[in-house]
JSON list of C-alpha atoms in Angstrom, two decimals:
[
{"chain": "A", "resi": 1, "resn": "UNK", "atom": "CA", "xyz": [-10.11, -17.86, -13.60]},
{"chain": "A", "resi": 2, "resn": "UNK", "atom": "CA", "xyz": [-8.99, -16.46, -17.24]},
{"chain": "A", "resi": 3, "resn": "UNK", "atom": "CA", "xyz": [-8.21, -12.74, -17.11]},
{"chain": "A", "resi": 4, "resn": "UNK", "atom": "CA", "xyz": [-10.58, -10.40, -18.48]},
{"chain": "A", "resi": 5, "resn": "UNK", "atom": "CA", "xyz": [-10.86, -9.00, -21.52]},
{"chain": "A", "resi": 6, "resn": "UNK", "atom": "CA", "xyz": [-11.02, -5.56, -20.47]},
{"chain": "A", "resi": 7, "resn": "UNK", "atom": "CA", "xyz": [-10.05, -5.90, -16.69]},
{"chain": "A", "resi": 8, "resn": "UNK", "atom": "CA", "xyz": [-11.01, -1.64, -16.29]},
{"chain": "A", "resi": 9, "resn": "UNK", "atom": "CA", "xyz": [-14.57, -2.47, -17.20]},
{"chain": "A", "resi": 10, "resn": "UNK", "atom": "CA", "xyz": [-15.12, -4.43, -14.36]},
{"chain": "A", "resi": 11, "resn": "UNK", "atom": "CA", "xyz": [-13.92, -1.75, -12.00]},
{"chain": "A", "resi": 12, "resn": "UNK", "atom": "CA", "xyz": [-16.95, 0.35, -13.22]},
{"chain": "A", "resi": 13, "resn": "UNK", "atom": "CA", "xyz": [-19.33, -2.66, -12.92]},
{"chain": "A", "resi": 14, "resn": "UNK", "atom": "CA", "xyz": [-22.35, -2.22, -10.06]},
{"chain": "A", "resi": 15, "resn": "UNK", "atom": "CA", "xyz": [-21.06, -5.76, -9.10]},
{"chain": "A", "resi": 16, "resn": "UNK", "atom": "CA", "xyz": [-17.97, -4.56, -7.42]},
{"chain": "A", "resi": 17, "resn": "UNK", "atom": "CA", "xyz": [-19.55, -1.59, -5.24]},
{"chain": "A", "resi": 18, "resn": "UNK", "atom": "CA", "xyz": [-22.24, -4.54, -3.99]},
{"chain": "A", "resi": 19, "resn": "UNK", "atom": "CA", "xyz": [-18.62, -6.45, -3.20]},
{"chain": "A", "resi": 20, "resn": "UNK", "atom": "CA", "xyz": [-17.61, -4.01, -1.36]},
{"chain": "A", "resi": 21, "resn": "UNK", "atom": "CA", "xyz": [-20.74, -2.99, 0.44]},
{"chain": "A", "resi": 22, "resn": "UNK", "atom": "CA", "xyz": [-20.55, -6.64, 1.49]},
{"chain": "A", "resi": 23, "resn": "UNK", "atom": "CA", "xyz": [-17.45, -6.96, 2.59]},
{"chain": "A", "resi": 24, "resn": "UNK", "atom": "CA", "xyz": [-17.82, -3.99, 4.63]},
{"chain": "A", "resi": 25, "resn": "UNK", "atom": "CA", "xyz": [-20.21, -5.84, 6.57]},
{"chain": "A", "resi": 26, "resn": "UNK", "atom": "CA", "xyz": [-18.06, -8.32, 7.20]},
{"chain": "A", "resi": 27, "resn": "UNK", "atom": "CA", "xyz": [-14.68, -6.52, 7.86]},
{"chain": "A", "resi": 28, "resn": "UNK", "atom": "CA", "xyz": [-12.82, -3.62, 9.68]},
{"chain": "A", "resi": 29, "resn": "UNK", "atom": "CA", "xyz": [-10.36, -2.99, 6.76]},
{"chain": "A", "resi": 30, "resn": "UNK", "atom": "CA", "xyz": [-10.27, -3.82, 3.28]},
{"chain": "A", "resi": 31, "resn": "UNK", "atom": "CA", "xyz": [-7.40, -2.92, 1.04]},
{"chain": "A", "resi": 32, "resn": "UNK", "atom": "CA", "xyz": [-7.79, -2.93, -2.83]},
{"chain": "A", "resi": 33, "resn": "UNK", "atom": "CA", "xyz": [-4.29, -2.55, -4.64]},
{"chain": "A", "resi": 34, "resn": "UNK", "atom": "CA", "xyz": [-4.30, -0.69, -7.68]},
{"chain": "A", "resi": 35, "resn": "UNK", "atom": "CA", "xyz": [-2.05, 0.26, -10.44]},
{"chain": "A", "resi": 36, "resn": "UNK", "atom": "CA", "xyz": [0.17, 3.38, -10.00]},
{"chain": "A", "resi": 37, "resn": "UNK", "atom": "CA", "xyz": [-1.35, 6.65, -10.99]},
{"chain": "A", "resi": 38, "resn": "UNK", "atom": "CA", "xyz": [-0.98, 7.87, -14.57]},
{"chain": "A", "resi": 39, "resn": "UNK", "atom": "CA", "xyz": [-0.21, 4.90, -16.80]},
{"chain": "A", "resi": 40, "resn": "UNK", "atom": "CA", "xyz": [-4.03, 3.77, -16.46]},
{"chain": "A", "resi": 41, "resn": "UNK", "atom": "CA", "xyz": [-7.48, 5.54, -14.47]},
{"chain": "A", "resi": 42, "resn": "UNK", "atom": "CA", "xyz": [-8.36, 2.32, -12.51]},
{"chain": "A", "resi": 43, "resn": "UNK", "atom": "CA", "xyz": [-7.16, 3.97, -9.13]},
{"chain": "A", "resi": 44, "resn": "UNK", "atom": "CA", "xyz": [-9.01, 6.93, -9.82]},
{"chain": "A", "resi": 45, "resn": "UNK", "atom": "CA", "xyz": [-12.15, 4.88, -10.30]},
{"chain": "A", "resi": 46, "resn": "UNK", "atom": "CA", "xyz": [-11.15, 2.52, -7.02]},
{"chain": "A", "resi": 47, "resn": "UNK", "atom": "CA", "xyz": [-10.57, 5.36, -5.45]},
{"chain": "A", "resi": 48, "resn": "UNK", "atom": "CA", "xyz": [-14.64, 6.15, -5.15]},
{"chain": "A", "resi": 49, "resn": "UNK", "atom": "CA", "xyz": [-15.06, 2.83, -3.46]},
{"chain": "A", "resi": 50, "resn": "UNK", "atom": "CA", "xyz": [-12.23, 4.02, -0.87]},
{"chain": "A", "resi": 51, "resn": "UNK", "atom": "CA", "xyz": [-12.33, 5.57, 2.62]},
{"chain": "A", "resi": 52, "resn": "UNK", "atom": "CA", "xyz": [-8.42, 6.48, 2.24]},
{"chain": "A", "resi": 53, "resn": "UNK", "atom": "CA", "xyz": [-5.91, 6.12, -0.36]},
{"chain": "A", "resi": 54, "resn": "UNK", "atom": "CA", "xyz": [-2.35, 5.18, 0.26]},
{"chain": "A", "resi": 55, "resn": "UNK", "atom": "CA", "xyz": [0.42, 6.60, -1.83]},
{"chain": "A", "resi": 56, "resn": "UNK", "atom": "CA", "xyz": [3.11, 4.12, -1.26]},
{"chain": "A", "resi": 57, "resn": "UNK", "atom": "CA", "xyz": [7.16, 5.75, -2.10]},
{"chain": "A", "resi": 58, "resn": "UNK", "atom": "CA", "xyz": [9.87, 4.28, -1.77]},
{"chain": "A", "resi": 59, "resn": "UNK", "atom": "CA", "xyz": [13.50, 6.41, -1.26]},
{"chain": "A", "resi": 60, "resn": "UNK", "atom": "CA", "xyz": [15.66, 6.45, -4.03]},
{"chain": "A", "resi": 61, "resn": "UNK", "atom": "CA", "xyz": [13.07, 5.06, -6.36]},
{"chain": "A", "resi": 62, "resn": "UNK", "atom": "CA", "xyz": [9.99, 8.08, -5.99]},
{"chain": "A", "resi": 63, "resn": "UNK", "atom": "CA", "xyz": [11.46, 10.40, -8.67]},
{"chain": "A", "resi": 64, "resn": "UNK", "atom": "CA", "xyz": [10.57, 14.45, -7.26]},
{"chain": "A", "resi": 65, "resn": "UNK", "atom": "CA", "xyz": [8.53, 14.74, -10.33]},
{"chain": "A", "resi": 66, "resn": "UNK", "atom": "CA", "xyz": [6.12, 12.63, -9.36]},
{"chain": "A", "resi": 67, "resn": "UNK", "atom": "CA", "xyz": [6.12, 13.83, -5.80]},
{"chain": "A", "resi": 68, "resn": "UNK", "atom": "CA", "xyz": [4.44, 17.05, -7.38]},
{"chain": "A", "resi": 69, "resn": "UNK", "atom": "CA", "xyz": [2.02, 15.39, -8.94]},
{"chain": "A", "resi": 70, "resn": "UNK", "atom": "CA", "xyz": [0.66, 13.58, -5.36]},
{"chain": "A", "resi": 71, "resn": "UNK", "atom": "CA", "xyz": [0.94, 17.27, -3.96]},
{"chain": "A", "resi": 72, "resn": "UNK", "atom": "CA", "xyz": [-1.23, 18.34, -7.32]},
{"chain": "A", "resi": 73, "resn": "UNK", "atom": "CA", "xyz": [-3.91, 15.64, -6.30]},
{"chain": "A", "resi": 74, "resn": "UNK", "atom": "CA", "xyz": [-3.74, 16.86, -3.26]},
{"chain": "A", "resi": 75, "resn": "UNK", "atom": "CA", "xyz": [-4.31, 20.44, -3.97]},
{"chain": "A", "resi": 76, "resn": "UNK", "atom": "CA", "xyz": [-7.38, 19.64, -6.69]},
{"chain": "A", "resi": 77, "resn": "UNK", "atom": "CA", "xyz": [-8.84, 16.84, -3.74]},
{"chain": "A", "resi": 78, "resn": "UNK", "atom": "CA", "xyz": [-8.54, 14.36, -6.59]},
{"chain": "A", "resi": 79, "resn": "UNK", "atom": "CA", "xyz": [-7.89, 11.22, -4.10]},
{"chain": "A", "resi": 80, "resn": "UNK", "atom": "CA", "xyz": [-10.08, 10.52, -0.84]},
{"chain": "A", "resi": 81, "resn": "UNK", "atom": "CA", "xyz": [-7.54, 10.83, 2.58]},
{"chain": "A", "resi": 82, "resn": "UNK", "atom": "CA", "xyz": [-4.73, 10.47, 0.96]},
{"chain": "A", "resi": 83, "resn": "UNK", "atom": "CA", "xyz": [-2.14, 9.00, 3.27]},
{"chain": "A", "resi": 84, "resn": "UNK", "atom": "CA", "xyz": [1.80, 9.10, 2.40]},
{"chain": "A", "resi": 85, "resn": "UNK", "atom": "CA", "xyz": [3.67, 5.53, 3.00]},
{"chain": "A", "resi": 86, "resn": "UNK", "atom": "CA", "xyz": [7.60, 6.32, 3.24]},
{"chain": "A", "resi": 87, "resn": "UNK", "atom": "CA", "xyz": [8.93, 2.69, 2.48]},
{"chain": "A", "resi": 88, "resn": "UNK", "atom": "CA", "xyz": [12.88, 1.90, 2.16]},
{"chain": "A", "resi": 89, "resn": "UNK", "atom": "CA", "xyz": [13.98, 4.33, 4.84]},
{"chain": "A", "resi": 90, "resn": "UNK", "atom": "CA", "xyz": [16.15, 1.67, 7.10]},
{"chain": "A", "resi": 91, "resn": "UNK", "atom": "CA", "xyz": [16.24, 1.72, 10.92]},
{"chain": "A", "resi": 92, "resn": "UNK", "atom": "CA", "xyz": [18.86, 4.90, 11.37]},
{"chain": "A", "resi": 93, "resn": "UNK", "atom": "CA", "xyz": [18.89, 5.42, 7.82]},
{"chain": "A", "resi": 94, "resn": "UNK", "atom": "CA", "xyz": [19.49, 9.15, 6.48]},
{"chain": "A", "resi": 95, "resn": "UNK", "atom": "CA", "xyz": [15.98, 10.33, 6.45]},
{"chain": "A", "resi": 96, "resn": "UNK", "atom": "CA", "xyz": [14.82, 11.43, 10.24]},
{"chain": "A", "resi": 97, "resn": "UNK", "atom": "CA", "xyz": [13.36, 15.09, 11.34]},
{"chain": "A", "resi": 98, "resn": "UNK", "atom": "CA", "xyz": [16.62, 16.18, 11.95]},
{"chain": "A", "resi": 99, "resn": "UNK", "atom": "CA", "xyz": [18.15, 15.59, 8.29]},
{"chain": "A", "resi": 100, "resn": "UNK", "atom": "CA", "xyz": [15.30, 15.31, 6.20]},
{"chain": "A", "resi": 101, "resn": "UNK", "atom": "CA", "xyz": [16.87, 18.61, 4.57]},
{"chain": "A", "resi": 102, "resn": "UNK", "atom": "CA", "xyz": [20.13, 17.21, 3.85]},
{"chain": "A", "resi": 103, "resn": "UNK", "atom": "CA", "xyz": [18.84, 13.97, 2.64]},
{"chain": "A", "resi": 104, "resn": "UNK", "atom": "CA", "xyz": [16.45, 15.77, 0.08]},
{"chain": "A", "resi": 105, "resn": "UNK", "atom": "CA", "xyz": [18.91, 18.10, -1.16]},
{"chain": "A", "resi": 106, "resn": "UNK", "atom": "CA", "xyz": [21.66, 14.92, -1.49]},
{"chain": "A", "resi": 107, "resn": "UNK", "atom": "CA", "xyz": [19.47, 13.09, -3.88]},
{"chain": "A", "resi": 108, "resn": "UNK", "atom": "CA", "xyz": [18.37, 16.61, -6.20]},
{"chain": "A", "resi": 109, "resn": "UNK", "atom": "CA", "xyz": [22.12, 16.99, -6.38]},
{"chain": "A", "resi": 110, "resn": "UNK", "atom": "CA", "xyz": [22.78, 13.42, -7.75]}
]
């Protein structure tokens, strides 16, 4: 259908927590994307609906900056389970247990 005026508004509708109630019913998992953190509150509102929230960052495009923020929304319990995705690392790329060090102090340096 036609977008929404004002899309946020029907994040806080009733409608959307009976949605979800439903489709609990009906499902093991249920994933609801949402638009980065900041810019707008809708994950902050989704959020509520949510058992856990994943915090998707990608190497070499995460900026450190914003990793302090997801450690300050940790800290203040701001997000429900919040779970850390580490996407763009390739199969024997830089980033293991061994050199996660290295790696993080390469990419502060440049």
């Amino acid at each position: 259908g036609p977008t929404p005026p004002n899309p946020g508004e029907m994040i806080l509708s009733p409608r959307l927590h009976e949605l979800i109630k439903d489709l609990k019913s009906n499902y093991d998992f249920i994933l609801l994307d949402a638009p980065p953190i900041g810019p707008v509150a809708d994950a902050f509102e989704i959020n509520k609906l949510a058992d856990a929230t994943l915090f998707v960052v990608r190497v070499g495009t995460t900026r450190r900056h914003q990793l302090h923020y997801l450690n300050d929304l940790i800290k203040d319990q701001k997000l429900t389970n919040l779970c850390i995705v580490l996407n763009g690392v390739g199969v024997g790329g830089l980033l293991s247990y061994g050199t996660r060090f290295e790696y993080m102090k390469y990419h502060e340096a440049h």
